[in-house]
Coordinates of C-alpha atoms and ligand atoms in Angstrom, one line a residue:
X1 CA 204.3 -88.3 124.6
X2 CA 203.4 -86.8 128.1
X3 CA 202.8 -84.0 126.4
X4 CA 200.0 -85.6 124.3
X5 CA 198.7 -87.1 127.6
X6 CA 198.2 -84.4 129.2
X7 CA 196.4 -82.4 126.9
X8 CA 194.2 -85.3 126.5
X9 CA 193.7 -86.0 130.5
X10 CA 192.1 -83.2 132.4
X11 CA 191.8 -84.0 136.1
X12 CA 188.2 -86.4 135.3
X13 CA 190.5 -88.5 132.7
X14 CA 191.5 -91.0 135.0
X15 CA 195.3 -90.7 134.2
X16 CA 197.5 -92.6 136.1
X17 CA 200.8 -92.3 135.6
X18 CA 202.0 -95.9 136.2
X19 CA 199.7 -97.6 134.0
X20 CA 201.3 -99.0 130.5
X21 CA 199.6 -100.4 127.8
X22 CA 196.5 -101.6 127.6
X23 CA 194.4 -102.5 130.5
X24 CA 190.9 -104.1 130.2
X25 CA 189.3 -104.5 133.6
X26 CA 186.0 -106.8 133.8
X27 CA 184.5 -105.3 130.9
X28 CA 180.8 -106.7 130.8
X29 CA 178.5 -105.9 127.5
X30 CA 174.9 -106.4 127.6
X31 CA 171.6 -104.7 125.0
X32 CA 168.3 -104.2 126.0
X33 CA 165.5 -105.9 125.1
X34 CA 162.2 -106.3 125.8
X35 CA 162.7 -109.2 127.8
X36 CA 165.7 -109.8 129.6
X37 CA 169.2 -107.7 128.6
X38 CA 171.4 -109.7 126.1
X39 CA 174.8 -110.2 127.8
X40 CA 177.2 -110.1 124.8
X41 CA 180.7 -109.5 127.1
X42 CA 180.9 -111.6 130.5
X43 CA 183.7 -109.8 132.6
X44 CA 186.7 -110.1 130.2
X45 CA 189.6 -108.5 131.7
X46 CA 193.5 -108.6 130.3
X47 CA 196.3 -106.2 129.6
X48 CA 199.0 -106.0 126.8
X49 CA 202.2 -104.1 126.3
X50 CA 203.9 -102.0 123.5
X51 CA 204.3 -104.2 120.7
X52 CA 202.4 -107.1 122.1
X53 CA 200.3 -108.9 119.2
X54 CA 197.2 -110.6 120.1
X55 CA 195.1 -113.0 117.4
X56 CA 191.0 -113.2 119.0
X57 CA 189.4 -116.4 117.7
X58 CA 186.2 -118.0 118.9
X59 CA 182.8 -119.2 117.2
X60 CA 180.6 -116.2 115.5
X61 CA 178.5 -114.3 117.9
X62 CA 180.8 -114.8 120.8
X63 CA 181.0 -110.9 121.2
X64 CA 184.6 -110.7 119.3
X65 CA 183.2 -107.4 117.3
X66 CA 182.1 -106.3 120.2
X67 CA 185.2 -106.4 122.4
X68 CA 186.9 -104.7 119.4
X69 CA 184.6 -101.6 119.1
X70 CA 184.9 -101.1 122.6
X71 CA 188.7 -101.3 122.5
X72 CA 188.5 -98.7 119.8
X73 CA 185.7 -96.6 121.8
X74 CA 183.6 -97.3 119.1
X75 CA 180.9 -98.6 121.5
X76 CA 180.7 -98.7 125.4
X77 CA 181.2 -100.9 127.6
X78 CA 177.7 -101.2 130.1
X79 CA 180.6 -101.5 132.9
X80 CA 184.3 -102.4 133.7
X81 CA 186.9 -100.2 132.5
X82 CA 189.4 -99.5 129.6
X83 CA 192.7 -97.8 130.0
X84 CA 194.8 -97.2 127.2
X85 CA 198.5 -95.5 128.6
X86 CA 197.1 -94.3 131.6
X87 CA 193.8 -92.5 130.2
X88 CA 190.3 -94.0 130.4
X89 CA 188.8 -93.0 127.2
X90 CA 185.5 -93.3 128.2
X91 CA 185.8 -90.7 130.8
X92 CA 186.8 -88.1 128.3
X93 CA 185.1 -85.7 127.2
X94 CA 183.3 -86.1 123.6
X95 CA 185.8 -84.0 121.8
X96 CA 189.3 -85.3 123.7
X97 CA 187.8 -88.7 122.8
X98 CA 187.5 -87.8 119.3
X99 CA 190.9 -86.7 119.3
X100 CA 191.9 -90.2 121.6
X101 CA 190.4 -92.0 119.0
X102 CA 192.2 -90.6 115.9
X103 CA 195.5 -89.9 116.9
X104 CA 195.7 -93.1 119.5
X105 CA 193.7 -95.9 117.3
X106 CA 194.4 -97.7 114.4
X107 CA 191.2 -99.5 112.5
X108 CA 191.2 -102.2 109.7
X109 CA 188.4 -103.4 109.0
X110 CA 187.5 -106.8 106.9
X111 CA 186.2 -104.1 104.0
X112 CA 188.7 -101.5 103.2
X113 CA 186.4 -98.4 103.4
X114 CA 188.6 -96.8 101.3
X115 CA 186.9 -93.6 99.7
X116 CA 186.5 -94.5 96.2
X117 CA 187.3 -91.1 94.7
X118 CA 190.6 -90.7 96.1
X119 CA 193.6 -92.0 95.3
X120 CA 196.0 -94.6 97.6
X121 CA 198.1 -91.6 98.6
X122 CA 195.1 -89.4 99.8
X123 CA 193.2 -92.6 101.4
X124 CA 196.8 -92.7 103.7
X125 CA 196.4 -88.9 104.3
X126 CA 192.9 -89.0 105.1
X127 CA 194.2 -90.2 108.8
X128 CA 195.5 -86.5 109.0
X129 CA 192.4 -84.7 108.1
X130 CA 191.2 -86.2 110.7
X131 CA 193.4 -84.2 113.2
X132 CA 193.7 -81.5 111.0
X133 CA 195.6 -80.1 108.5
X134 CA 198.0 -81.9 105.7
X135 CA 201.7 -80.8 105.6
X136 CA 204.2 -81.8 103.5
X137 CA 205.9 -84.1 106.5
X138 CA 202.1 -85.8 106.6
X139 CA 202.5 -86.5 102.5
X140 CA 206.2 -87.7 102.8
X141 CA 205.3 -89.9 105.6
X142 CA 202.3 -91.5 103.3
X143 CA 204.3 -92.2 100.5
X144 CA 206.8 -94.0 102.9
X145 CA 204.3 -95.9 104.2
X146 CA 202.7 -97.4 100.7
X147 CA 206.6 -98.0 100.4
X148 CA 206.7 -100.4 103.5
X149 CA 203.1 -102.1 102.1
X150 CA 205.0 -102.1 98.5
X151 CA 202.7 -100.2 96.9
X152 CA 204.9 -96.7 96.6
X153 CA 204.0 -97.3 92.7
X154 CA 200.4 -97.3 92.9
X155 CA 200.0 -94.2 95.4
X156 CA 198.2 -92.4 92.4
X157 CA 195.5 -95.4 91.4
X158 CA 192.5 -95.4 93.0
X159 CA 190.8 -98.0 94.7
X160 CA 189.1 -99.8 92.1
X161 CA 192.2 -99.6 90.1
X162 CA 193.5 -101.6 92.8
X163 CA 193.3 -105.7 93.8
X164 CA 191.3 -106.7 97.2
X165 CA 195.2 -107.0 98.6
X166 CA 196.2 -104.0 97.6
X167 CA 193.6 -102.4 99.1
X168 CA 193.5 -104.2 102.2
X169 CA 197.5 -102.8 102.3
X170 CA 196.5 -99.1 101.6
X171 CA 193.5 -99.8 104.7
X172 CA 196.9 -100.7 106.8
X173 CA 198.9 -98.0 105.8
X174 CA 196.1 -95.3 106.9
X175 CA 195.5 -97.5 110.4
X176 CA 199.4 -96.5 110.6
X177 CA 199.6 -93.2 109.8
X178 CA 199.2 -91.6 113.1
X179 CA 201.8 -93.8 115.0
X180 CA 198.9 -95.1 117.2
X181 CA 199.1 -97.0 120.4
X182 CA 196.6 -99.5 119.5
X183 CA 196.2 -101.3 116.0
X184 CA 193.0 -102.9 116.1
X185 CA 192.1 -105.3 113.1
X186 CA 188.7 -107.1 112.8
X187 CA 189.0 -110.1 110.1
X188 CA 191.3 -108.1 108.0
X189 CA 191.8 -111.1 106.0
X190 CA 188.4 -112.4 105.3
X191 CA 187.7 -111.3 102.2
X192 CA 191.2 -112.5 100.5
X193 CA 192.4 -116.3 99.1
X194 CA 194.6 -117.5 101.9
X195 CA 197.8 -116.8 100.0
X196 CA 196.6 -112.6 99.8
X197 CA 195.8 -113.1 103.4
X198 CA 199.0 -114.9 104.5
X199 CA 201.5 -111.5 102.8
X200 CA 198.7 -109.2 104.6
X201 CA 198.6 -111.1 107.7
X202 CA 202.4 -110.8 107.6
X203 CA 202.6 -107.3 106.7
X204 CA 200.3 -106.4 110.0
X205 CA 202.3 -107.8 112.5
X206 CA 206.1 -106.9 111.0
X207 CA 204.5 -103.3 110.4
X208 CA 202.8 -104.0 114.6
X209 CA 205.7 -104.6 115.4
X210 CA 208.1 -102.1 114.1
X211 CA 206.2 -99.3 114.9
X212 CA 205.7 -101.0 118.7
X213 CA 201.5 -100.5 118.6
X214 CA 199.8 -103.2 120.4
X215 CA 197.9 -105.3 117.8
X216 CA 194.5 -107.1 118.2
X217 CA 193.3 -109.0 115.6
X218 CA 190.2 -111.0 115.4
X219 CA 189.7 -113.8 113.2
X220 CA 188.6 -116.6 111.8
X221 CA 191.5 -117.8 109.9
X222 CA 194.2 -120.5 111.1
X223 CA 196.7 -119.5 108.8
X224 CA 196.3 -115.5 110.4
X225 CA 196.1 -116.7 114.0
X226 CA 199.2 -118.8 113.7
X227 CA 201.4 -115.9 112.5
X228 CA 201.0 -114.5 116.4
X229 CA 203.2 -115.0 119.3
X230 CA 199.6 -114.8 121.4
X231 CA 195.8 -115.8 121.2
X232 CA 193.2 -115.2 123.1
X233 CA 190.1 -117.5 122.6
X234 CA 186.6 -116.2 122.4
X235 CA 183.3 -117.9 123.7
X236 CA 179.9 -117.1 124.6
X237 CA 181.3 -113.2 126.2
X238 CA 184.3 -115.2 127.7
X239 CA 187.8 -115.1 127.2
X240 CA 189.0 -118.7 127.4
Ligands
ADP301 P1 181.4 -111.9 116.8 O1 182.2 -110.8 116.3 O2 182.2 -112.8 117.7 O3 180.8 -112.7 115.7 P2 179.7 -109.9 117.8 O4 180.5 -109.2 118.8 O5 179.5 -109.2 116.5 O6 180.2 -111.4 117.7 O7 178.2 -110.2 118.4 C1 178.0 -110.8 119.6 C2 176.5 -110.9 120.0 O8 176.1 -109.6 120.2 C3 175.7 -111.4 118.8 O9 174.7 -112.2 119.4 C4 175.1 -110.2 118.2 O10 173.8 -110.5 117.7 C5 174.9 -109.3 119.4 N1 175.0 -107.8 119.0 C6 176.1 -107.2 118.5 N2 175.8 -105.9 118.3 C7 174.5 -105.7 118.8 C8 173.7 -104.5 118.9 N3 174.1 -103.3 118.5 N4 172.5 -104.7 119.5 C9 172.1 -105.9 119.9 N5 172.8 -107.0 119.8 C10 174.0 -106.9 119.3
MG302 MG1 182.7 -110.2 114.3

């Protein structure tokens, strides 16, 4: 572990040492336009722990997405700060964040964005491309995790061979693959019946919380929000 922070945190990362988790600091959003800036995020500032597990709910457009992506450095924040163990992401440079992002972030998304032409087993791995090459340790540890989403039978069907559940599980398994610090799920469950949603819902946090990631979830759905110990509610760019 301090091993993998320091190769991510030269002297400009920001790393302090004493910082666990995750950290969000008056993060404020706003976009241009042409007349005044659209403020999307109003100062939201909280901080989580290792296997803390955290439903977002609030009315669409309240800027849920939007806290997401930044917590996943997939957008920027237009000020405030994020620290995730001790290393501001945003102050590294474009390739450690790259690297920050792959091997410290898990995404599911409410499509599966599996790649069509690849099998369940190769979705999982395609976590490890990302960082590199595949060894036989990477392809043990993918077939052990279709085993935990109880799908160590289909690891050879592609996706379209595959239910909307079934997918959604192999879209888990891949957010898992590189251990990360931070599992971050945007309406995972939207496009499944409730009872689909309620065995993936369940299989996010046990899997959360196993692995001791820190899991953010936003949604829409009761049934998902009720199966976590917090919530955080969502309006207007304000946590409430
Ligand atoms: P939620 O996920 O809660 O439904 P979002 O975070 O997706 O809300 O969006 C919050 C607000 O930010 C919306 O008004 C949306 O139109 C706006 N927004 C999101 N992304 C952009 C963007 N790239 N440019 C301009 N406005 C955006
Ligand atoms: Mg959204």
């Amino acid at each position: 572990m301090e091993s993998l922070i320091t190769a991510l945190s030269p002297q400009s990362s920001g790393l302090s040492p004493t910082a666990a988790g995750l950290v969000i600091d008056n993060v404020t959003k706003e976009y241009p336009t042409p007349a005044e800036p659209l403020v999307v995020l109003r100062g939201v500032s909280f901080s989580l722990s290792p296997g803390d597990r955290v439903a977002v709910v609030g009315p669409s457009g309240s800027g849920k997405s939007t806290l997401l992506n930044i917590l996943g450095t997939l957008d920027t924040p237009t000020a405030g700060t994020v620290t995730l163990a001790g290393v501001d992401p945003f102050r590294l440079s474009a390739k450690e964040l790259a690297k920050f992002r792959s091997t410290r972030v898990g995404f599911v998304f409410q499509d599966h964005h599996l790649l069509p032409q690849c099998n369940a087993l190769e979705n999982v791995l395609i976590a490890r491309l990302a960082t590199g090459s595949v060894n036989k340790t990477d392809t043990d540890r993918a077939a052990e995790l279709l085993k935990q989403v109880g799908l160590d039978d289909r690891a050879t069907h592609l996706p379209a061979e595959l239910s909307g559940g079934e997918r959604q599980r192999v879209a888990i398994a891949r957010a898992l693959m590189n251990s990360p610090q931070l599992l971050l799920c945007d309406e995972p469950t939207g496009n499944l019946d409730t009872k689909t949603g309620q065995a993936v819902g369940d299989l996010l946090t046990r899997l959360a919380a196993q692995s001791r990631a820190i899991l953010v979830t936003v949604t829409h759905s009761p049934t998902l929000a009720e199966m976590f110990p917090n919530k955080m509610g969502m309006v207007d760019g304000k946590l409430t």
